[in-house]
Short mmCIF file of C-alpha atoms and ligand atoms in Angstrom, two decimals:
data_model
loop_
_atom_site.label_atom_id
_atom_site.label_comp_id
_atom_site.label_asym_id
_atom_site.label_seq_id
_atom_site.Cartn_x
_atom_site.Cartn_y
_atom_site.Cartn_z
CA MET A 1103 -45.30 -7.77 -26.32
CA ALA A 1104 -45.27 -9.86 -24.50
CA SER A 1105 -44.80 -9.82 -20.66
CA PRO A 1106 -41.42 -11.07 -19.11
CA ILE A 1107 -43.10 -12.61 -16.52
CA SER A 1108 -45.72 -13.63 -17.04
CA ASN A 1109 -47.95 -15.64 -15.28
CA SER A 1110 -51.18 -18.02 -16.58
CA SER A 1111 -54.07 -16.64 -15.91
CA SER A 1112 -53.35 -13.26 -17.34
CA THR A 1113 -52.39 -15.31 -20.58
CA LEU A 1114 -55.50 -16.77 -20.79
CA TYR A 1115 -57.58 -14.63 -19.93
CA SER A 1116 -55.28 -11.90 -23.00
CA LEU A 1117 -56.50 -15.36 -24.98
CA PHE A 1118 -60.16 -14.41 -24.27
CA PHE A 1119 -60.75 -10.64 -23.45
CA PHE A 1120 -58.02 -8.89 -25.96
CA GLY A 1121 -58.75 -6.17 -26.98
CA LEU A 1122 -60.93 -5.67 -23.67
CA LEU A 1123 -57.30 -6.33 -21.07
CA LEU A 1124 -55.56 -4.08 -23.90
CA SER A 1125 -57.67 -0.87 -23.50
CA PHE A 1126 -57.26 -1.59 -19.26
CA SER A 1127 -53.75 -1.77 -19.09
CA PHE A 1128 -53.86 0.81 -21.46
CA ALA A 1129 -54.87 3.28 -19.00
CA GLY A 1130 -53.27 1.41 -15.79
CA ARG A 1131 -50.46 2.16 -17.45
CA ALA A 1132 -51.49 5.64 -18.75
CA ARG A 1133 -51.84 6.29 -14.79
CA ALA A 1134 -48.80 4.62 -13.63
CA ASN A 1135 -46.46 6.64 -15.99
CA PRO A 1136 -44.10 8.22 -13.49
CA ASN A 1137 -42.74 11.52 -14.42
CA TYR A 1138 -40.18 11.18 -15.69
CA ARG A 1139 -39.00 14.62 -16.45
CA ASP A 1140 -39.30 15.15 -12.82
CA ALA A 1141 -36.79 12.19 -11.83
CA LEU A 1142 -34.44 13.49 -14.79
CA ALA A 1143 -34.42 16.47 -12.77
CA LYS A 1144 -33.81 15.24 -9.47
CA SER A 1145 -31.28 12.68 -11.02
CA ILE A 1146 -29.31 15.87 -12.03
CA LEU A 1147 -29.46 17.88 -8.43
CA PHE A 1148 -28.23 15.16 -6.30
CA PHE A 1149 -24.82 15.45 -8.12
CA GLU A 1150 -24.12 18.62 -6.36
CA GLY A 1151 -24.65 17.21 -3.11
CA GLN A 1152 -21.95 15.32 -3.71
CA ARG A 1153 -19.79 17.78 -4.38
CA SER A 1154 -16.01 18.28 -2.92
CA GLY A 1155 -14.64 21.67 -3.35
CA ARG A 1156 -15.52 25.05 -2.95
CA ILE A 1157 -19.10 25.75 -3.77
CA PRO A 1158 -20.04 28.79 -5.34
CA ALA A 1159 -22.88 31.24 -4.77
CA ASN A 1160 -25.18 28.91 -8.05
CA GLN A 1161 -25.79 25.72 -6.10
CA ARG A 1162 -28.99 24.86 -5.09
CA ILE A 1163 -27.79 21.56 -2.37
CA THR A 1164 -27.55 24.88 0.69
CA TRP A 1165 -26.97 22.15 3.45
CA ARG A 1166 -23.31 21.44 1.66
CA SER A 1167 -21.16 23.51 1.38
CA ASN A 1168 -17.07 24.25 1.50
CA SER A 1169 -15.76 20.95 1.58
CA GLY A 1170 -11.75 19.89 0.65
CA LEU A 1171 -9.85 22.54 0.40
CA TYR A 1172 -6.19 21.28 0.97
CA ASP A 1173 -6.49 17.59 -1.19
CA GLY A 1174 -3.23 17.45 -2.34
CA GLU A 1175 -1.64 19.48 -0.57
CA LEU A 1176 -0.22 16.51 0.67
CA ALA A 1177 1.78 16.11 -3.29
CA HIS A 1178 1.77 19.06 -3.43
CA VAL A 1179 -0.36 20.38 -6.03
CA ASP A 1180 -3.60 21.32 -6.22
CA LEU A 1181 -5.99 18.39 -6.84
CA THR A 1182 -9.46 20.08 -5.38
CA GLY A 1183 -12.87 19.77 -6.22
CA GLY A 1184 -14.47 16.66 -7.78
CA TYR A 1185 -16.85 14.24 -6.36
CA TYR A 1186 -16.85 12.06 -3.85
CA ASP A 1187 -18.53 8.50 -4.41
CA ALA A 1188 -21.15 7.80 -2.67
CA GLY A 1189 -21.86 8.06 1.24
CA ASP A 1190 -18.15 9.02 2.51
CA ASN A 1191 -15.74 11.48 1.67
CA VAL A 1192 -12.90 9.89 0.04
CA LYS A 1193 -12.70 11.05 -3.49
CA PHE A 1194 -11.56 7.23 -5.67
CA ASN A 1195 -11.63 8.89 -9.45
CA LEU A 1196 -12.32 5.05 -11.31
CA PRO A 1197 -15.76 5.28 -10.67
CA MET A 1198 -16.04 8.97 -10.60
CA ALA A 1199 -14.78 8.53 -14.52
CA PHE A 1200 -16.46 5.99 -15.04
CA THR A 1201 -19.88 8.19 -13.69
CA THR A 1202 -18.51 10.81 -15.83
CA THR A 1203 -18.31 9.24 -18.49
CA MET A 1204 -21.99 7.84 -18.73
CA LEU A 1205 -23.04 11.71 -17.94
CA SER A 1206 -21.68 12.42 -20.55
CA TRP A 1207 -22.93 9.46 -23.23
CA GLY A 1208 -26.56 10.23 -21.71
CA ALA A 1209 -25.74 13.83 -22.87
CA LEU A 1210 -25.18 12.83 -26.01
CA GLU A 1211 -27.84 10.34 -26.50
CA TYR A 1212 -30.49 11.65 -24.71
CA GLY A 1213 -29.58 15.45 -25.00
CA ALA A 1214 -32.08 16.53 -27.16
CA ARG A 1215 -34.68 15.87 -24.98
CA MET A 1216 -33.23 16.92 -22.11
CA GLY A 1217 -34.63 20.24 -21.91
CA SER A 1218 -33.88 22.83 -19.61
CA GLU A 1219 -31.72 19.91 -17.59
CA LEU A 1220 -29.51 19.78 -20.66
CA GLY A 1221 -27.06 22.77 -18.95
CA ASN A 1222 -27.71 21.34 -15.24
CA THR A 1223 -26.35 18.48 -16.79
CA ARG A 1224 -23.12 19.17 -18.32
CA ALA A 1225 -22.50 21.81 -15.18
CA ALA A 1226 -22.17 18.62 -13.35
CA ILE A 1227 -20.09 16.60 -15.64
CA ARG A 1228 -17.58 20.11 -15.64
CA TRP A 1229 -17.99 19.43 -11.83
CA ALA A 1230 -15.85 16.66 -11.95
CA THR A 1231 -13.71 17.23 -15.67
CA ASP A 1232 -12.39 20.14 -13.90
CA TYR A 1233 -10.85 18.25 -11.48
CA LEU A 1234 -9.28 14.97 -14.07
CA LEU A 1235 -7.96 17.30 -15.66
CA LYS A 1236 -6.20 18.94 -13.34
CA CYS A 1237 -5.72 14.91 -12.45
CA ALA A 1238 -3.66 14.44 -15.33
CA THR A 1239 -1.90 17.45 -15.43
CA ALA A 1240 -0.83 18.50 -12.28
CA THR A 1241 3.34 16.55 -12.23
CA PRO A 1242 4.29 14.87 -15.88
CA GLY A 1243 4.56 11.79 -15.95
CA LYS A 1244 1.80 11.56 -12.91
CA LEU A 1245 -1.36 10.37 -13.38
CA TYR A 1246 -3.75 11.11 -9.80
CA VAL A 1247 -6.01 8.77 -8.74
CA GLY A 1248 -7.73 9.49 -5.32
CA VAL A 1249 -7.79 11.57 -2.23
CA GLY A 1250 -8.58 10.43 1.07
CA ASP A 1251 -7.44 7.58 2.84
CA PRO A 1252 -10.02 5.52 2.00
CA HIS A 1253 -9.96 3.25 5.96
CA ALA A 1254 -9.12 7.02 8.06
CA ASP A 1255 -12.09 7.68 6.59
CA HIS A 1256 -14.65 4.25 7.34
CA LYS A 1257 -13.72 4.84 10.58
CA CYS A 1258 -15.82 8.26 10.85
CA TRP A 1259 -18.76 9.73 10.49
CA GLU A 1260 -18.17 12.79 10.07
CA ARG A 1261 -19.82 15.66 7.25
CA PRO A 1262 -17.35 16.93 4.72
CA GLU A 1263 -17.22 19.88 6.09
CA ASP A 1264 -15.69 18.45 9.06
CA MET A 1265 -13.32 16.37 7.46
CA ASP A 1266 -9.57 15.47 9.65
CA THR A 1267 -8.85 12.19 9.27
CA VAL A 1268 -5.63 11.93 6.63
CA ARG A 1269 -6.45 13.42 2.70
CA THR A 1270 -3.64 11.35 1.56
CA VAL A 1271 -3.47 10.50 -2.38
CA TYR A 1272 -2.57 8.61 -5.23
CA SER A 1273 -1.14 8.50 -8.20
CA VAL A 1274 -0.21 5.51 -10.69
CA SER A 1275 3.09 6.12 -13.05
CA ALA A 1276 5.74 3.73 -15.51
CA GLY A 1277 6.30 2.73 -12.19
CA ASN A 1278 4.07 2.43 -11.33
CA PRO A 1279 0.91 1.17 -13.61
CA GLY A 1280 -3.15 1.72 -13.35
CA SER A 1281 -4.14 1.03 -17.08
CA ASP A 1282 -7.78 0.64 -15.25
CA VAL A 1283 -8.66 3.99 -14.36
CA ALA A 1284 -5.94 5.59 -16.91
CA GLY A 1285 -7.85 4.35 -20.00
CA GLU A 1286 -11.55 5.20 -17.50
CA THR A 1287 -9.78 8.95 -17.24
CA ALA A 1288 -9.29 8.55 -20.88
CA ALA A 1289 -12.80 7.26 -21.75
CA ALA A 1290 -14.57 10.00 -19.24
CA LEU A 1291 -12.03 13.13 -21.01
CA ALA A 1292 -12.75 12.27 -24.51
CA ALA A 1293 -16.42 11.25 -24.04
CA ALA A 1294 -16.89 14.89 -21.89
CA SER A 1295 -15.31 16.47 -25.29
CA LEU A 1296 -17.73 15.89 -27.73
CA VAL A 1297 -20.36 16.83 -24.82
CA PHE A 1298 -18.53 20.12 -24.71
CA ARG A 1299 -17.25 20.86 -28.43
CA ARG A 1300 -20.32 23.26 -29.77
CA VAL A 1301 -20.78 24.97 -26.05
CA ASP A 1302 -16.48 25.53 -24.90
CA ARG A 1303 -14.76 25.32 -28.00
CA LYS A 1304 -11.36 25.66 -26.05
CA TYR A 1305 -12.80 23.87 -22.52
CA SER A 1306 -13.23 20.08 -25.97
CA ARG A 1307 -10.39 21.16 -27.42
CA VAL A 1308 -7.93 20.16 -23.45
CA LEU A 1309 -10.52 17.74 -23.19
CA LEU A 1310 -9.81 15.29 -26.07
CA ALA A 1311 -5.21 16.47 -25.33
CA THR A 1312 -5.36 15.75 -22.37
CA ALA A 1313 -7.45 12.84 -23.43
CA LYS A 1314 -5.17 11.24 -26.25
CA LYS A 1315 -2.51 10.92 -23.72
CA VAL A 1316 -3.93 9.10 -20.91
CA MET A 1317 -4.77 7.21 -22.82
CA GLU A 1318 -0.90 6.92 -24.40
CA PHE A 1319 0.01 6.67 -20.97
CA ALA A 1320 -2.86 3.92 -19.81
CA LEU A 1321 -0.76 1.85 -23.04
CA GLU A 1322 2.21 2.43 -22.54
CA HIS A 1323 2.27 0.92 -19.07
CA ARG A 1324 0.38 -2.09 -18.49
CA GLY A 1325 -0.64 -2.76 -14.82
CA SER A 1326 -3.71 -2.67 -12.78
CA TYR A 1327 -4.26 -0.31 -10.63
CA SER A 1328 -5.36 -2.86 -8.04
CA ASP A 1329 -1.60 -4.48 -7.80
CA SER A 1330 0.17 -0.80 -7.77
CA LEU A 1331 -1.70 0.74 -4.75
CA SER A 1332 -4.20 -2.28 -3.12
CA SER A 1333 -5.44 -1.51 0.71
CA ALA A 1334 -5.39 2.13 -1.32
CA VAL A 1335 -8.10 1.37 -3.43
CA CYS A 1336 -9.82 -2.64 -2.46
CA PRO A 1337 -11.59 -3.50 -1.46
CA PHE A 1338 -13.63 -0.38 -2.57
CA TYR A 1339 -13.14 -0.12 -6.28
CA CYS A 1340 -10.72 -3.27 -7.22
CA SER A 1341 -10.85 -3.64 -11.15
CA TYR A 1342 -11.81 -6.85 -10.40
CA SER A 1343 -12.01 -6.92 -14.17
CA GLY A 1344 -8.34 -6.61 -15.37
CA TYR A 1345 -7.77 -3.70 -17.67
CA LYS A 1346 -8.62 -4.61 -20.93
CA ASP A 1347 -12.25 -3.44 -20.65
CA GLU A 1348 -10.89 0.15 -19.53
CA LEU A 1349 -8.97 -0.09 -22.75
CA VAL A 1350 -11.36 -1.04 -25.20
CA TRP A 1351 -13.89 1.18 -23.32
CA GLY A 1352 -11.29 4.61 -23.87
CA ALA A 1353 -10.35 3.37 -27.33
CA ALA A 1354 -13.49 3.21 -28.57
CA TRP A 1355 -14.80 6.63 -27.53
CA LEU A 1356 -11.71 8.28 -28.42
CA LEU A 1357 -12.44 6.70 -31.87
CA ARG A 1358 -15.72 8.01 -31.36
CA ALA A 1359 -14.49 11.50 -30.08
CA THR A 1360 -11.96 11.55 -33.28
CA ASN A 1361 -12.51 9.48 -35.68
CA ASP A 1362 -8.81 8.13 -35.81
CA VAL A 1363 -7.75 4.90 -36.99
CA LYS A 1364 -5.01 4.33 -34.95
CA TYR A 1365 -8.20 3.40 -32.70
CA PHE A 1366 -9.53 1.42 -34.52
CA ASN A 1367 -6.21 -0.88 -35.10
CA LEU A 1368 -6.29 -0.77 -30.81
CA LEU A 1369 -9.50 -2.34 -30.37
CA LYS A 1370 -8.95 -4.81 -33.58
CA SER A 1371 -4.98 -5.50 -31.40
CA LEU A 1372 -7.05 -5.84 -28.28
CA GLY A 1373 -8.67 -7.98 -29.68
CA GLY A 1374 -12.84 -9.14 -28.98
CA ASP A 1375 -14.78 -12.39 -27.34
CA ASP A 1376 -15.41 -10.36 -23.83
CA VAL A 1377 -18.47 -12.50 -22.73
CA THR A 1378 -19.60 -10.66 -20.12
CA ASP A 1379 -23.51 -10.31 -18.88
CA ILE A 1380 -22.96 -7.49 -16.59
CA PHE A 1381 -21.67 -3.40 -17.41
CA SER A 1382 -20.99 -1.54 -14.28
CA TRP A 1383 -17.62 1.10 -12.79
CA ASP A 1384 -15.75 -2.41 -13.22
CA ASN A 1385 -16.28 -4.09 -16.42
CA LYS A 1386 -17.10 -2.06 -19.33
CA PHE A 1387 -16.92 -4.97 -22.23
CA ALA A 1388 -21.08 -4.23 -22.85
CA GLY A 1389 -20.72 -0.41 -23.24
CA ALA A 1390 -17.33 -0.31 -25.44
CA HIS A 1391 -19.93 -2.46 -27.53
CA VAL A 1392 -23.19 -0.67 -27.78
CA LEU A 1393 -20.88 1.78 -28.70
CA LEU A 1394 -18.57 0.64 -31.42
CA SER A 1395 -22.10 -0.81 -32.47
CA ARG A 1396 -23.25 2.70 -33.76
CA ARG A 1397 -21.46 1.85 -36.86
CA SER A 1398 -22.43 -1.19 -37.76
CA LEU A 1399 -26.43 0.16 -37.23
CA LEU A 1400 -26.33 4.00 -38.15
CA ASN A 1401 -23.14 4.07 -40.61
CA ASN A 1402 -23.57 0.37 -42.29
CA ASP A 1403 -20.02 0.40 -41.21
CA LYS A 1404 -19.05 -3.31 -41.81
CA ASN A 1405 -16.20 -3.33 -39.79
CA PHE A 1406 -18.42 -2.72 -36.89
CA ASP A 1407 -20.26 -5.72 -36.87
CA LEU A 1408 -18.34 -7.62 -35.07
CA TYR A 1409 -19.40 -4.47 -31.92
CA LYS A 1410 -23.05 -5.39 -32.97
CA GLN A 1411 -22.94 -9.06 -32.18
CA GLU A 1412 -21.36 -8.99 -29.12
CA ALA A 1413 -24.14 -6.43 -27.65
CA GLU A 1414 -26.55 -8.21 -28.83
CA ALA A 1415 -24.82 -11.72 -27.00
CA PHE A 1416 -25.32 -9.27 -24.34
CA MET A 1417 -28.84 -8.44 -24.20
CA CYS A 1418 -29.50 -12.10 -24.96
CA ARG A 1419 -28.31 -12.42 -21.06
CA ILE A 1420 -30.14 -9.36 -19.98
CA LEU A 1421 -33.72 -9.99 -21.85
CA PRO A 1422 -35.48 -12.49 -19.43
CA ASN A 1423 -37.50 -14.52 -22.05
CA SER A 1424 -34.04 -15.13 -24.31
CA PRO A 1425 -33.00 -19.16 -23.68
CA SER A 1426 -29.56 -17.37 -23.99
CA SER A 1427 -30.32 -15.24 -20.77
CA SER A 1428 -28.65 -15.88 -17.48
CA THR A 1429 -30.18 -12.17 -15.72
CA LYS A 1430 -32.02 -13.37 -13.41
CA TYR A 1431 -35.39 -11.08 -11.58
CA THR A 1432 -36.84 -10.53 -8.69
CA GLN A 1433 -40.93 -11.06 -8.16
CA GLY A 1434 -41.50 -7.21 -8.72
CA ARG A 1435 -39.59 -7.28 -11.68
CA LEU A 1436 -36.37 -6.35 -10.98
CA MET A 1437 -33.59 -6.56 -13.17
CA PHE A 1438 -31.56 -8.50 -9.74
CA LYS A 1439 -27.43 -8.82 -10.55
CA LEU A 1440 -24.89 -9.03 -7.51
CA PRO A 1441 -26.86 -7.89 -3.38
CA GLU A 1442 -24.65 -5.67 -2.81
CA SER A 1443 -26.03 -2.11 -4.38
CA ASN A 1444 -27.70 -3.83 -6.97
CA LEU A 1445 -29.05 -0.98 -8.51
CA GLN A 1446 -26.29 0.13 -9.94
CA TYR A 1447 -26.12 -2.23 -12.24
CA VAL A 1448 -29.85 -2.22 -13.14
CA THR A 1449 -28.88 0.91 -13.72
CA SER A 1450 -25.96 1.21 -16.56
CA ILE A 1451 -27.51 -2.23 -18.24
CA THR A 1452 -31.11 0.41 -18.84
CA PHE A 1453 -29.00 2.43 -20.23
CA LEU A 1454 -27.83 -0.10 -22.75
CA LEU A 1455 -30.92 -0.60 -22.81
CA THR A 1456 -31.87 2.44 -23.83
CA THR A 1457 -29.62 2.90 -26.38
CA TYR A 1458 -29.42 0.45 -28.22
CA SER A 1459 -32.58 -0.15 -28.49
CA LYS A 1460 -32.66 3.61 -30.28
CA TYR A 1461 -29.88 2.36 -32.85
CA MET A 1462 -32.16 -0.24 -33.39
CA SER A 1463 -34.77 2.08 -34.47
CA ALA A 1464 -32.32 4.24 -36.69
CA GLY A 1465 -31.16 1.27 -38.54
CA LYS A 1466 -33.72 0.06 -38.79
CA HIS A 1467 -33.00 -2.80 -37.53
CA THR A 1468 -34.20 -6.62 -35.34
CA PHE A 1469 -32.69 -9.51 -34.29
CA ASN A 1470 -33.23 -12.57 -32.25
CA CYS A 1471 -32.06 -15.03 -29.38
CA GLY A 1472 -33.33 -18.36 -30.64
CA ASN A 1473 -36.04 -18.14 -31.56
CA LEU A 1474 -37.18 -14.89 -29.22
CA VAL A 1475 -37.40 -11.91 -32.20
CA VAL A 1476 -36.10 -8.86 -30.71
CA THR A 1477 -37.69 -5.35 -31.65
CA PRO A 1478 -36.75 -1.77 -30.40
CA ALA A 1479 -39.78 -2.09 -28.63
CA SER A 1480 -38.64 -5.02 -26.60
CA LEU A 1481 -35.24 -3.22 -25.01
CA LYS A 1482 -37.68 -0.14 -24.45
CA ASN A 1483 -40.05 -1.76 -22.45
CA LEU A 1484 -38.07 -3.83 -20.72
CA ALA A 1485 -36.15 -0.73 -19.83
CA LYS A 1486 -39.33 0.98 -19.10
CA ILE A 1487 -39.77 -2.58 -15.90
CA GLN A 1488 -36.49 -0.36 -14.92
CA VAL A 1489 -37.07 2.49 -14.57
CA ASP A 1490 -40.81 2.62 -13.17
CA TYR A 1491 -40.05 0.06 -10.52
CA ILE A 1492 -36.50 2.48 -8.99
CA LEU A 1493 -39.65 5.64 -8.92
CA GLY A 1494 -41.83 2.62 -7.32
CA VAL A 1495 -44.01 1.22 -9.87
CA ASN A 1496 -42.95 -2.00 -7.45
CA PRO A 1497 -44.61 -3.96 -4.35
CA LEU A 1498 -43.47 -2.02 -1.48
CA LYS A 1499 -44.86 1.30 -4.10
CA MET A 1500 -41.53 2.38 -2.85
CA SER A 1501 -38.78 5.00 -4.53
CA TYR A 1502 -35.61 4.62 -4.26
CA MET A 1503 -35.33 8.39 -5.78
CA VAL A 1504 -34.62 10.43 -2.15
CA GLY A 1505 -36.90 13.33 -2.96
CA TYR A 1506 -39.27 11.82 -5.86
CA GLY A 1507 -42.70 10.46 -4.88
CA LYS A 1508 -44.27 10.35 -1.74
CA ASN A 1509 -42.54 6.88 -0.41
CA PHE A 1510 -39.23 7.38 -1.05
CA PRO A 1511 -35.99 6.68 1.01
CA LYS A 1512 -35.03 8.40 4.76
CA ARG A 1513 -32.34 6.33 6.02
CA ILE A 1514 -29.85 6.39 3.49
CA HIS A 1515 -26.14 5.34 3.93
CA HIS A 1516 -24.88 8.76 3.42
CA ARG A 1517 -22.86 11.07 6.23
CA GLY A 1518 -24.07 14.78 5.44
CA SER A 1519 -27.53 13.70 4.48
CA SER A 1520 -27.75 11.99 7.71
CA LEU A 1521 -25.85 14.90 10.42
CA PRO A 1522 -27.88 18.16 10.92
CA SER A 1523 -26.34 20.78 8.56
CA LYS A 1524 -23.53 23.67 9.19
CA ALA A 1525 -25.74 26.39 9.20
CA THR A 1526 -27.85 24.27 11.71
CA HIS A 1527 -25.49 22.64 14.26
CA PRO A 1528 -21.95 24.94 13.57
CA GLN A 1529 -19.97 23.87 16.38
CA ALA A 1530 -17.75 20.54 14.34
CA ILE A 1531 -18.45 17.31 14.91
CA ALA A 1532 -15.42 14.95 15.20
CA CYS A 1533 -14.86 11.87 13.51
CA ASP A 1534 -16.12 9.31 16.05
CA GLY A 1535 -19.37 12.34 17.53
CA GLY A 1536 -21.07 11.00 14.58
CA PHE A 1537 -22.53 7.76 15.63
CA GLN A 1538 -24.31 8.29 19.02
CA PRO A 1539 -27.24 10.01 18.29
CA PHE A 1540 -26.94 10.66 14.27
CA PHE A 1541 -25.56 7.17 12.47
CA TYR A 1542 -27.51 4.50 15.64
CA SER A 1543 -30.74 6.63 15.19
CA TYR A 1544 -33.39 5.08 13.91
CA ASN A 1545 -34.79 9.03 12.80
CA PRO A 1546 -35.01 10.17 9.12
CA ASN A 1547 -32.22 11.74 7.98
CA PRO A 1548 -32.68 15.32 8.70
CA ASN A 1549 -31.09 16.45 5.76
CA ILE A 1550 -32.31 15.61 2.28
CA LEU A 1551 -30.59 14.98 -0.85
CA ILE A 1552 -33.92 15.15 -3.58
CA GLY A 1553 -32.39 12.78 -6.10
CA ALA A 1554 -29.93 10.08 -4.91
CA VAL A 1555 -30.78 6.20 -5.99
CA VAL A 1556 -29.91 4.41 -3.39
CA GLY A 1557 -28.45 0.52 -3.46
CA GLY A 1558 -32.13 -0.90 -3.84
CA PRO A 1559 -34.72 -3.72 -3.01
CA ASN A 1560 -33.37 -7.37 -1.32
CA GLN A 1561 -33.89 -10.01 -4.10
CA SER A 1562 -37.16 -10.29 -2.76
CA ASP A 1563 -38.53 -6.72 -3.45
CA GLY A 1564 -37.64 -5.79 -0.20
CA PHE A 1565 -36.14 -2.63 1.99
CA PRO A 1566 -35.49 -1.86 5.29
CA ASP A 1567 -34.54 1.70 4.85
CA ASP A 1568 -31.75 0.95 7.95
CA ARG A 1569 -28.74 3.41 7.47
CA THR A 1570 -26.62 1.10 9.09
CA ASP A 1571 -27.41 -1.83 6.49
CA TYR A 1572 -24.59 0.47 3.17
CA SER A 1573 -25.46 -2.54 0.78
CA HIS A 1574 -29.19 -1.56 0.25
CA SER A 1575 -28.71 2.22 1.19
CA GLU A 1576 -26.03 4.33 0.21
CA PRO A 1577 -26.49 6.62 -2.82
CA ALA A 1578 -23.63 6.57 -5.33
CA THR A 1579 -22.27 9.19 -8.50
CA TYR A 1580 -22.69 5.84 -10.70
CA ILE A 1581 -26.33 5.15 -10.07
CA ASN A 1582 -27.04 8.10 -11.08
CA ALA A 1583 -24.68 8.37 -13.42
CA ALA A 1584 -26.91 5.84 -15.65
CA LEU A 1585 -29.78 6.26 -15.10
CA VAL A 1586 -29.88 10.62 -16.46
CA GLY A 1587 -29.99 8.89 -19.69
CA PRO A 1588 -33.33 6.30 -19.80
CA LEU A 1589 -34.75 9.21 -17.56
CA ALA A 1590 -34.27 11.79 -20.19
CA PHE A 1591 -34.27 9.25 -22.41
CA PHE A 1592 -38.31 8.43 -21.12
CA SER A 1593 -39.77 12.37 -20.65
CA GLY A 1594 -38.94 13.47 -23.92
CA LYS A 1595 -41.75 11.74 -25.77
CA HIS A 1596 -44.50 10.87 -23.51
C1 NAG B 172 -35.23 -8.22 2.24
O1 NAG B 172 -35.86 -7.32 3.17
C2 NAG B 172 -36.88 -7.40 3.48
C3 NAG B 172 -37.45 -6.07 4.54
O2 NAG B 172 -36.06 -5.95 5.45
C4 NAG B 172 -36.98 -8.72 5.31
O3 NAG B 172 -37.72 -8.84 5.86
C5 NAG B 172 -36.22 -9.84 4.10
O4 NAG B 172 -35.75 -10.55 5.03
C6 NAG B 172 -35.32 -9.40 2.84
N1 NAG B 172 -35.06 -11.27 1.90
C7 NAG B 172 -33.53 -11.45 1.46
C8 NAG B 172 -33.64 -12.29 1.23
O5 NAG B 172 -33.06 -10.67 2.04
#
């Protein structure tokens, strides 16, 4: 398979010295292979650093402790637990639920390759689903969708353990709908129900029953949570793509979890033709198409051929050498979608590459993008380039995973990581107290948030490692969640 970005001299060499070059590049690649197993363990460990609520005794990231213990109190409910989405202290359920769905999908597809990390992955999923279950069941007729006023939070630079900003509770209901956040929550609970099906049947049943109810609510009261909650979620996690993608995604996961034909009929009624070249916490069409194509590729079920076609059209928009590609790549061969936190798109799309490759292999299937023949190896190779880039195979030789490799981001945009821990600095650091001397300092962060993958390099493969530059230096749960599966995929065989 030709390298996606080749230069004329290497083409010339390969014409004349193909065999020689092959053996050289093979040796080079073998040496350069990252330690995927180490990266996998770290990528999951990261989630412990994002925990909200009461920290258990077996916590391995020990510079974090209890926080948000009164979350939900303003609505007279218990909404403790869950994850802070990124470098702040807010719980936003739309990205948190997407994180949960992707971690669960990773465990389902790649659990067999995770070895001892499967247990840690399940624990990371459960930390989110325990919270999401509370959000879905605490008050009949309401789905809680977040805790913490994001505007108040963003004015402060303080540790989660010191957080003293208003913990406003946000919800959607019949009169204030949120089909996007509800559809994603249903997807997360349904996907997690599959993860726990054999290991904790009772928990799995609760997850699935709740997923069904939340999906009904998403369908019965249609509307976007961005309209219902406006400045509480926008511009932070505004549902830019609308809610149809979450309805398709939720239905796809409920179909996989139940096999109930009613979800297939729902998918048909929602219609197809959802052209996209992105996959993220906001836009899930491509993920749903890949997930649904599984039935076409693995079971040869013709009813799902439409989704296979959609998934393949998506791949043709991503592959760099495809005639219908609409995806940019940096000189260093990193997929470059959008300048803010680009690695979130890289990890999410890479998950689809490895997973579609896996389905294609199982179904002994290839497809075409114009006259380009796409094999399982084509998708796997592109995925490997992306994963390897993140782990340091790039022009700067910089690993974008904190604590992995020799050279990694030292000044990540993350309140807990950048401020001294409670153990070393027991006195509270108030809202304003963190900016000077910590946030604006050039010093490296005192607490290493092992495994955190940051927003990543810019379009020129450059990375300033500047704490104030959140577009590049902020980690996020959904960046990591989508990377766990591909890391397990590559650590399984090598
Ligand atoms: C990318 O980052 C590097 C390092 O900070 C910087 O010098 C360069 O100007 C940036 N390039 C773009 C296109 O932003």
